[in-house]
Amino acid sequence: MNDPVFSQGSVLGRFGVVVHGGAGNVRPERRALHIEGCRRAARAGLAVLRDGGSATDAVEHAVRALEDDPIFNAGTGACLTADGIVEHDASIMEGHDLRAGAVCSLRGFANPVLIARAALDDGRHVLYAAEGAARFAAERGFVPVGDAALVTEAAREALAAAREGTGPTGWAGGTVGAVARDASGLLAAATSTGGTVNKRAGRVGDSPLIGAGTYADDEAGAVSTTGHGEGMIRLCVARSAVEAMRARVSADEALRRTIEHLRERVGSVGGAIAIDRNGRYGFARSTATMSWAAAWEEGEDAGI
Ligand code: GLY
């Protein structure tokens, strides 16, 4: 029998940030590290809001902090393809006018969320892939660090284990994301990942897809997801949860229903975080763990 989907919600208030460090099954001795990484990222996002930055700026900064932390499956330390290379996916969305930017199968850049943000600001296209995404990044002044700089020993070991059949394949955990509300009521969401361990070259998951991995609409809510990308894509999980919030379902209940539907309809597991238009936040997971942290005007919380 499946365990129930675990969900929790609370009030964030006027402005704040919620982040996740990926649905999966983090070993007990490493859980504190994941929680601390999430706390640092949520605080980085909150600092932006305190300085008068927008919700979009806040999720960008929070996800950048998670990309820079090698324990997560994003940015440096992201999982490797079957060819032993990092191929990043990332997206960001602003809930005021539904502007969005995204990159997928992007190689050689440390912070794909910044390139997604540049696409949002540029406004001509929403999603750039592979070589075209790298060219867009270079044209916007981003300097590639190269493939090798993104690869950690832990990622190499995870790929070796997947190849030998002693570790998970088609699953990495550790995708990262953030949702935020600023003092003007603007909502935003962002998600970033290396995808799944041992994935085929060119495989794209839910994280860069608006509606699957990321969605934000000031009139309803903002969502970032983590988990089996193939299932998330087929059920447009992020948008589904936002539509439930539009129908006045609370953030945590919207996510609980969506993650349960994901498991029951297509047999996929995962998790998600959300903020609704009234400043309530929530999260849900059907996996053993999903590290998360929230930071707002008057406090913070975190868990796994
Ligand atoms: N949810 C991340 C991925 O499947 O790529």
GROMACS .gro file of N, CA, C and O in nm, residues 165-270:
model
  424
  165GLY      N    1   2.414  -0.083  -1.184
  165GLY     CA    2   2.289  -0.135  -1.131
  165GLY      C    3   2.284  -0.135  -0.980
  165GLY      O    4   2.197  -0.199  -0.920
  166THR      N    5   2.377  -0.064  -0.914
  166THR     CA    6   2.377  -0.061  -0.768
  166THR      C    7   2.319   0.070  -0.714
  166THR      O    8   2.312   0.090  -0.593
  167GLY      N    9   2.282   0.159  -0.803
  167GLY     CA   10   2.221   0.286  -0.761
  167GLY      C   11   2.106   0.319  -0.853
  167GLY      O   12   2.091   0.256  -0.958
  168PRO      N   13   2.025   0.416  -0.814
  168PRO     CA   14   1.909   0.448  -0.896
  168PRO      C   15   1.948   0.502  -1.033
  168PRO      O   16   2.047   0.574  -1.046
  169THR      N   17   1.872   0.464  -1.135
  169THR     CA   18   1.887   0.525  -1.266
  169THR      C   19   1.751   0.585  -1.300
  169THR      O   20   1.649   0.538  -1.251
  170GLY      N   21   1.748   0.687  -1.379
  170GLY     CA   22   1.618   0.750  -1.410
  170GLY      C   23   1.564   0.828  -1.293
  170GLY      O   24   1.448   0.866  -1.289
  171TRP      N   25   1.650   0.854  -1.194
  171TRP     CA   26   1.604   0.928  -1.078
  171TRP      C   27   1.725   0.989  -1.009
  171TRP      O   28   1.826   0.923  -0.990
  172ALA      N   29   1.719   1.115  -0.976
  172ALA     CA   30   1.833   1.176  -0.909
  172ALA      C   31   1.792   1.237  -0.776
  172ALA      O   32   1.869   1.238  -0.680
  173GLY      N   33   1.670   1.287  -0.766
  173GLY     CA   34   1.635   1.368  -0.650
  173GLY      C   35   1.714   1.497  -0.657
  173GLY      O   36   1.799   1.516  -0.743
  174GLY      N   37   1.687   1.587  -0.567
  174GLY     CA   38   1.772   1.705  -0.554
  174GLY      C   39   1.746   1.818  -0.651
  174GLY      O   40   1.817   1.918  -0.647
  175THR      N   41   1.647   1.806  -0.739
  175THR     CA   42   1.602   1.923  -0.817
  175THR      C   43   1.571   2.034  -0.717
  175THR      O   44   1.526   2.007  -0.606
  176VAL      N   45   1.594   2.159  -0.756
  176VAL     CA   46   1.570   2.269  -0.662
  176VAL      C   47   1.465   2.365  -0.718
  176VAL      O   48   1.444   2.372  -0.839
  177GLY      N   49   1.403   2.441  -0.627
  177GLY     CA   50   1.305   2.538  -0.674
  177GLY      C   51   1.270   2.637  -0.565
  177GLY      O   52   1.305   2.619  -0.448
  178ALA      N   53   1.202   2.743  -0.606
  178ALA     CA   54   1.161   2.847  -0.511
  178ALA      C   55   1.032   2.911  -0.558
  178ALA      O   56   1.005   2.920  -0.679
  179VAL      N   57   0.952   2.955  -0.462
  179VAL     CA   58   0.835   3.039  -0.490
  179VAL      C   59   0.842   3.158  -0.394
  179VAL      O   60   0.897   3.147  -0.285
  180ALA      N   61   0.789   3.270  -0.437
  180ALA     CA   62   0.797   3.389  -0.352
  180ALA      C   63   0.677   3.480  -0.375
  180ALA      O   64   0.614   3.478  -0.481
  181ARG      N   65   0.649   3.560  -0.271
  181ARG     CA   66   0.550   3.667  -0.280
  181ARG      C   67   0.618   3.793  -0.229
  181ARG      O   68   0.683   3.789  -0.123
  182ASP      N   69   0.608   3.902  -0.304
  182ASP     CA   70   0.668   4.027  -0.253
  182ASP      C   71   0.560   4.117  -0.194
  182ASP      O   72   0.440   4.085  -0.198
  183ALA      N   73   0.602   4.229  -0.137
  183ALA     CA   74   0.510   4.314  -0.061
  183ALA      C   75   0.400   4.373  -0.149
  183ALA      O   76   0.293   4.409  -0.099
  184SER      N   77   0.424   4.378  -0.280
  184SER     CA   78   0.320   4.430  -0.370
  184SER      C   79   0.224   4.321  -0.414
  184SER      O   80   0.131   4.347  -0.491
  185GLY      N   81   0.247   4.198  -0.369
  185GLY     CA   82   0.156   4.088  -0.404
  185GLY      C   83   0.198   4.012  -0.528
  185GLY      O   84   0.129   3.919  -0.571
  186LEU      N   85   0.313   4.049  -0.587
  186LEU     CA   86   0.363   3.976  -0.704
  186LEU      C   87   0.409   3.837  -0.661
  186LEU      O   88   0.479   3.824  -0.560
  187LEU      N   89   0.371   3.735  -0.739
  187LEU     CA   90   0.416   3.598  -0.715
  187LEU      C   91   0.514   3.556  -0.823
  187LEU      O   92   0.504   3.602  -0.938
  188ALA      N   93   0.607   3.468  -0.788
  188ALA     CA   94   0.701   3.415  -0.887
  188ALA      C   95   0.742   3.275  -0.846
  188ALA      O   96   0.733   3.238  -0.728
  189ALA      N   97   0.790   3.199  -0.945
  189ALA     CA   98   0.839   3.063  -0.919
  189ALA      C   99   0.958   3.035  -1.009
  189ALA      O  100   0.966   3.090  -1.120
  190ALA      N  101   1.050   2.952  -0.963
  190ALA     CA  102   1.164   2.910  -1.044
  190ALA      C  103   1.205   2.768  -1.005
  190ALA      O  104   1.188   2.728  -0.890
  191THR      N  105   1.260   2.694  -1.103
  191THR     CA  106   1.300   2.555  -1.080
  191THR      C  107   1.428   2.529  -1.160
  191THR      O  108   1.443   2.584  -1.270
  192SER      N  109   1.518   2.446  -1.107
  192SER     CA  110   1.643   2.417  -1.177
  192SER      C  111   1.687   2.274  -1.145
  192SER      O  112   1.672   2.228  -1.032
  193THR      N  113   1.744   2.206  -1.244
  193THR     CA  114   1.783   2.065  -1.222
  193THR      C  115   1.885   2.019  -1.324
  193THR      O  116   1.899   2.077  -1.433
  194GLY      N  117   1.953   1.908  -1.288
  194GLY     CA  118   2.033   1.835  -1.385
  194GLY      C  119   1.951   1.721  -1.445
  194GLY      O  120   1.998   1.650  -1.534
  195GLY      N  121   1.829   1.702  -1.395
  195GLY     CA  122   1.742   1.596  -1.449
  195GLY      C  123   1.763   1.466  -1.376
  195GLY      O  124   1.767   1.463  -1.252
  196THR      N  125   1.778   1.358  -1.451
  196THR     CA  126   1.787   1.225  -1.391
  196THR      C  127   1.922   1.161  -1.422
  196THR      O  128   1.977   1.179  -1.530
  197VAL      N  129   1.973   1.083  -1.327
  197VAL     CA  130   2.103   1.017  -1.344
  197VAL      C  131   2.099   0.922  -1.463
  197VAL      O  132   2.003   0.846  -1.479
  198ASN      N  133   2.203   0.926  -1.545
  198ASN     CA  134   2.215   0.831  -1.656
  198ASN      C  135   2.109   0.855  -1.765
  198ASN      O  136   2.077   0.766  -1.842
  199LYS      N  137   2.054   0.977  -1.769
  199LYS     CA  138   1.952   1.007  -1.871
  199LYS      C  139   2.018   1.007  -2.009
  199LYS      O  140   2.138   1.032  -2.023
  200ARG      N  141   1.937   0.979  -2.110
  200ARG     CA  142   1.988   0.988  -2.247
  200ARG      C  143   2.018   1.133  -2.280
  200ARG      O  144   1.948   1.224  -2.232
  201ALA      N  145   2.117   1.153  -2.365
  201ALA     CA  146   2.149   1.289  -2.410
  201ALA      C  147   2.024   1.352  -2.470
  201ALA      O  148   1.950   1.288  -2.546
  202GLY      N  149   1.996   1.476  -2.431
  202GLY     CA  150   1.882   1.547  -2.488
  202GLY      C  151   1.751   1.523  -2.415
  202GLY      O  152   1.650   1.587  -2.447
  203ARG      N  153   1.751   1.434  -2.316
  203ARG     CA  154   1.627   1.415  -2.238
  203ARG      C  155   1.596   1.545  -2.163
  203ARG      O  156   1.682   1.605  -2.100
  204VAL      N  157   1.473   1.589  -2.171
  204VAL     CA  158   1.430   1.711  -2.101
  204VAL      C  159   1.318   1.672  -2.004
  204VAL      O  160   1.224   1.601  -2.044
  205GLY      N  161   1.329   1.716  -1.881
  205GLY     CA  162   1.226   1.686  -1.782
  205GLY      C  163   1.124   1.798  -1.768
  205GLY      O  164   1.108   1.882  -1.856
  206ASP      N  165   1.057   1.798  -1.655
  206ASP     CA  166   0.951   1.896  -1.631
  206ASP      C  167   1.003   2.034  -1.591
  206ASP      O  168   0.936   2.136  -1.614
  207SER      N  169   1.123   2.037  -1.532
  207SER     CA  170   1.169   2.162  -1.468
  207SER      C  171   1.172   2.284  -1.559
  207SER      O  172   1.141   2.395  -1.514
  208PRO      N  173   1.211   2.272  -1.687
  208PRO     CA  174   1.214   2.392  -1.771
  208PRO      C  175   1.080   2.419  -1.839
  208PRO      O  176   1.070   2.516  -1.916
  209LEU      N  177   0.980   2.333  -1.814
  209LEU     CA  178   0.854   2.346  -1.888
  209LEU      C  179   0.751   2.421  -1.805
  209LEU      O  180   0.711   2.376  -1.697
  210ILE      N  181   0.710   2.537  -1.856
  210ILE     CA  182   0.610   2.619  -1.789
  210ILE      C  183   0.479   2.541  -1.786
  210ILE      O  184   0.429   2.497  -1.890
  211GLY      N  185   0.427   2.523  -1.665
  211GLY     CA  186   0.303   2.445  -1.649
  211GLY      C  187   0.330   2.307  -1.593
  211GLY      O  188   0.245   2.250  -1.526
  212ALA      N  189   0.448   2.252  -1.621
  212ALA     CA  190   0.482   2.120  -1.565
  212ALA      C  191   0.565   2.138  -1.438
  212ALA      O  192   0.527   2.094  -1.330
  213GLY      N  193   0.683   2.206  -1.452
  213GLY     CA  194   0.772   2.221  -1.337
  213GLY      C  195   0.757   2.352  -1.264
  213GLY      O  196   0.793   2.363  -1.146
  214THR      N  197   0.708   2.453  -1.331
  214THR     CA  198   0.703   2.589  -1.277
  214THR      C  199   0.576   2.658  -1.326
  214THR      O  200   0.542   2.645  -1.445
  215TYR      N  201   0.509   2.730  -1.236
  215TYR     CA  202   0.399   2.815  -1.281
  215TYR      C  203   0.374   2.924  -1.177
  215TYR      O  204   0.390   2.899  -1.057
  216ALA      N  205   0.336   3.043  -1.222
  216ALA     CA  206   0.302   3.152  -1.129
  216ALA      C  207   0.197   3.241  -1.192
  216ALA      O  208   0.208   3.279  -1.310
  217ASP      N  209   0.094   3.271  -1.115
  217ASP     CA  210  -0.012   3.361  -1.159
  217ASP      C  211  -0.059   3.437  -1.035
  217ASP      O  212  -0.109   3.375  -0.940
  218ASP      N  213  -0.041   3.569  -1.035
  218ASP     CA  214  -0.078   3.649  -0.917
  218ASP      C  215  -0.224   3.630  -0.875
  218ASP      O  216  -0.260   3.654  -0.761
  219GLU      N  217  -0.307   3.589  -0.971
  219GLU     CA  218  -0.449   3.573  -0.940
  219GLU      C  219  -0.478   3.439  -0.871
  219GLU      O  220  -0.592   3.414  -0.832
  220ALA      N  221  -0.375   3.353  -0.859
  220ALA     CA  222  -0.401   3.220  -0.802
  220ALA      C  223  -0.290   3.174  -0.709
  220ALA      O  224  -0.310   3.160  -0.587
  221GLY      N  225  -0.169   3.151  -0.762
  221GLY     CA  226  -0.060   3.102  -0.679
  221GLY      C  227   0.063   3.075  -0.763
  221GLY      O  228   0.064   3.092  -0.884
  222ALA      N  229   0.169   3.032  -0.695
  222ALA     CA  230   0.295   2.999  -0.761
  222ALA      C  231   0.342   2.863  -0.712
  222ALA      O  232   0.329   2.831  -0.593
  223VAL      N  233   0.398   2.782  -0.805
  223VAL     CA  234   0.435   2.643  -0.774
  223VAL      C  235   0.568   2.607  -0.838
  223VAL      O  236   0.595   2.645  -0.953
  224SER      N  237   0.651   2.532  -0.766
  224SER     CA  238   0.770   2.466  -0.822
  224SER      C  239   0.764   2.319  -0.783
  224SER      O  240   0.738   2.286  -0.668
  225THR      N  241   0.792   2.231  -0.881
  225THR     CA  242   0.778   2.087  -0.855
  225THR      C  243   0.913   2.017  -0.858
  225THR      O  244   1.013   2.070  -0.907
  226THR      N  245   0.914   1.895  -0.810
  226THR     CA  246   1.032   1.808  -0.810
  226THR      C  247   0.984   1.664  -0.812
  226THR      O  248   0.884   1.630  -0.749
  227GLY      N  249   1.054   1.579  -0.886
  227GLY     CA  250   1.012   1.439  -0.890
  227GLY      C  251   1.025   1.383  -1.030
  227GLY      O  252   1.098   1.438  -1.113
  228HIS      N  253   0.954   1.275  -1.059
  228HIS     CA  254   0.961   1.209  -1.190
  228HIS      C  255   0.910   1.304  -1.299
  228HIS      O  256   0.790   1.325  -1.314
  229GLY      N  257   1.004   1.357  -1.376
  229GLY     CA  258   0.970   1.458  -1.475
  229GLY      C  259   0.871   1.410  -1.579
  229GLY      O  260   0.784   1.486  -1.623
  230GLU      N  261   0.883   1.282  -1.618
  230GLU     CA  262   0.795   1.234  -1.725
  230GLU      C  263   0.648   1.239  -1.681
  230GLU      O  264   0.560   1.278  -1.757
  231GLY      N  265   0.624   1.201  -1.556
  231GLY     CA  266   0.487   1.208  -1.503
  231GLY      C  267   0.441   1.352  -1.485
  231GLY      O  268   0.326   1.387  -1.518
  232MET      N  269   0.531   1.435  -1.434
  232MET     CA  270   0.498   1.577  -1.412
  232MET      C  271   0.457   1.644  -1.543
  232MET      O  272   0.366   1.726  -1.547
  233ILE      N  273   0.529   1.609  -1.651
  233ILE     CA  274   0.497   1.669  -1.781
  233ILE      C  275   0.357   1.625  -1.825
  233ILE      O  276   0.275   1.705  -1.870
  234ARG      N  277   0.331   1.495  -1.812
  234ARG     CA  278   0.204   1.444  -1.866
  234ARG      C  279   0.083   1.500  -1.792
  234ARG      O  280  -0.025   1.511  -1.849
  235LEU      N  281   0.103   1.538  -1.665
  235LEU     CA  282  -0.011   1.592  -1.590
  235LEU      C  283  -0.003   1.743  -1.569
  235LEU      O  284  -0.088   1.800  -1.499
  236CYS      N  285   0.097   1.809  -1.628
  236CYS     CA  286   0.110   1.955  -1.613
  236CYS      C  287   0.091   1.992  -1.465
  236CYS      O  288   0.003   2.072  -1.430
  237VAL      N  289   0.174   1.934  -1.381
  237VAL     CA  290   0.149   1.938  -1.237
  237VAL      C  291   0.147   2.080  -1.180
  237VAL      O  292   0.058   2.115  -1.101
  238ALA      N  293   0.243   2.163  -1.219
  238ALA     CA  294   0.250   2.297  -1.159
  238ALA      C  295   0.123   2.377  -1.191
  238ALA      O  296   0.063   2.441  -1.104
  239ARG      N  297   0.081   2.373  -1.317
  239ARG     CA  298  -0.037   2.449  -1.356
  239ARG      C  299  -0.163   2.390  -1.289
  239ARG      O  300  -0.253   2.464  -1.248
  240SER      N  301  -0.168   2.258  -1.278
  240SER     CA  302  -0.285   2.195  -1.213
  240SER      C  303  -0.300   2.244  -1.070
  240SER      O  304  -0.411   2.275  -1.025
  241ALA      N  305  -0.188   2.251  -0.998
  241ALA     CA  306  -0.195   2.297  -0.858
  241ALA      C  307  -0.235   2.444  -0.852
  241ALA      O  308  -0.312   2.485  -0.764
  242VAL      N  309  -0.185   2.524  -0.945
  242VAL     CA  310  -0.223   2.666  -0.948
  242VAL      C  311  -0.373   2.679  -0.975
  242VAL      O  312  -0.442   2.762  -0.913
  243GLU      N  313  -0.425   2.595  -1.064
  243GLU     CA  314  -0.569   2.604  -1.094
  243GLU      C  315  -0.652   2.564  -0.972
  243GLU      O  316  -0.760   2.620  -0.948
  244ALA      N  317  -0.603   2.470  -0.892
  244ALA     CA  318  -0.676   2.435  -0.769
  244ALA      C  319  -0.676   2.554  -0.674
  244ALA      O  320  -0.779   2.585  -0.611
  245MET      N  321  -0.563   2.626  -0.665
  245MET     CA  322  -0.559   2.744  -0.577
  245MET      C  323  -0.651   2.854  -0.631
  245MET      O  324  -0.713   2.927  -0.553
  246ARG      N  325  -0.662   2.864  -0.763
  246ARG     CA  326  -0.755   2.963  -0.821
  246ARG      C  327  -0.898   2.933  -0.776
  246ARG      O  328  -0.978   3.024  -0.753
  247ALA      N  329  -0.927   2.803  -0.759
  247ALA     CA  330  -1.060   2.762  -0.713
  247ALA      C  331  -1.070   2.767  -0.561
  247ALA      O  332  -1.159   2.705  -0.502
  248ARG      N  333  -0.974   2.839  -0.497
  248ARG     CA  334  -0.976   2.868  -0.354
  248ARG      C  335  -0.943   2.749  -0.265
  248ARG      O  336  -0.976   2.748  -0.146
  249VAL      N  337  -0.880   2.649  -0.323
  249VAL     CA  338  -0.822   2.541  -0.242
  249VAL      C  339  -0.692   2.595  -0.182
  249VAL      O  340  -0.619   2.667  -0.249
  250SER      N  341  -0.663   2.564  -0.056
  250SER     CA  342  -0.541   2.615   0.008
  250SER      C  343  -0.417   2.557  -0.061
  250SER      O  344  -0.423   2.452  -0.125
  251ALA      N  345  -0.302   2.625  -0.042
  251ALA     CA  346  -0.179   2.584  -0.110
  251ALA      C  347  -0.142   2.439  -0.076
  251ALA      O  348  -0.113   2.358  -0.166
  252ASP      N  349  -0.145   2.402   0.052
  252ASP     CA  350  -0.103   2.267   0.088
  252ASP      C  351  -0.201   2.162   0.038
  252ASP      O  352  -0.160   2.055  -0.011
  253GLU      N  353  -0.330   2.193   0.043
  253GLU     CA  354  -0.430   2.096  -0.005
  253GLU      C  355  -0.423   2.082  -0.158
  253GLU      O  356  -0.436   1.972  -0.212
  254ALA      N  357  -0.400   2.193  -0.227
  254ALA     CA  358  -0.386   2.188  -0.374
  254ALA      C  359  -0.270   2.097  -0.411
  254ALA      O  360  -0.280   2.014  -0.503
  255LEU      N  361  -0.159   2.110  -0.340
  255LEU     CA  362  -0.042   2.027  -0.370
  255LEU      C  363  -0.067   1.882  -0.331
  255LEU      O  364  -0.028   1.790  -0.404
  256ARG      N  365  -0.130   1.861  -0.216
  256ARG     CA  366  -0.157   1.722  -0.174
  256ARG      C  367  -0.240   1.649  -0.279
  256ARG      O  368  -0.208   1.539  -0.320
  257ARG      N  369  -0.345   1.716  -0.327
  257ARG     CA  370  -0.432   1.654  -0.429
  257ARG      C  371  -0.354   1.627  -0.557
  257ARG      O  372  -0.370   1.523  -0.621
  258THR      N  373  -0.270   1.723  -0.596
  258THR     CA  374  -0.199   1.710  -0.725
  258THR      C  375  -0.094   1.599  -0.719
  258THR      O  376  -0.080   1.521  -0.814
  259ILE      N  377  -0.023   1.592  -0.607
  259ILE     CA  378   0.082   1.490  -0.595
  259ILE      C  379   0.019   1.350  -0.580
  259ILE      O  380   0.071   1.250  -0.629
  260GLU      N  381  -0.097   1.345  -0.516
  260GLU     CA  382  -0.168   1.217  -0.506
  260GLU      C  383  -0.218   1.173  -0.645
  260GLU      O  384  -0.204   1.057  -0.683
  261HIS      N  385  -0.270   1.268  -0.721
  261HIS     CA  386  -0.318   1.238  -0.856
  261HIS      C  387  -0.202   1.190  -0.943
  261HIS      O  388  -0.217   1.096  -1.023
  262LEU      N  389  -0.085   1.253  -0.926
  262LEU     CA  390   0.035   1.214  -1.001
  262LEU      C  391   0.067   1.067  -0.978
  262LEU      O  392   0.099   0.993  -1.070
  263ARG      N  393   0.058   1.026  -0.853
  263ARG     CA  394   0.088   0.886  -0.821
  263ARG      C  395  -0.020   0.792  -0.872
  263ARG      O  396   0.008   0.689  -0.931
  264GLU      N  397  -0.146   0.833  -0.854
  264GLU     CA  398  -0.254   0.741  -0.889
  264GLU      C  399  -0.277   0.732  -1.039
  264GLU      O  400  -0.309   0.626  -1.091
  265ARG      N  401  -0.257   0.844  -1.109
  265ARG     CA  402  -0.292   0.845  -1.253
  265ARG      C  403  -0.179   0.794  -1.341
  265ARG      O  404  -0.203   0.722  -1.438
  266VAL      N  405  -0.053   0.828  -1.306
  266VAL     CA  406   0.058   0.786  -1.392
  266VAL      C  407   0.170   0.714  -1.314
  266VAL      O  408   0.275   0.684  -1.370
  267GLY      N  409   0.148   0.687  -1.186
  267GLY     CA  410   0.244   0.609  -1.108
  267GLY      C  411   0.375   0.679  -1.080
  267GLY      O  412   0.478   0.614  -1.059
  268SER      N  413   0.374   0.814  -1.080
  268SER     CA  414   0.498   0.890  -1.055
  268SER      C  415   0.498   0.949  -0.915
  268SER      O  416   0.393   0.986  -0.863
  269VAL      N  417   0.618   0.961  -0.859
  269VAL     CA  418   0.631   1.022  -0.727
  269VAL      C  419   0.703   1.156  -0.738
  269VAL      O  420   0.771   1.184  -0.835
  270GLY      N  421   0.684   1.237  -0.636
  270GLY     CA  422   0.751   1.368  -0.635
  270GLY      C  423   0.696   1.457  -0.526
  270GLY      O  424   0.634   1.410  -0.430
   0.00000   0.00000   0.00000
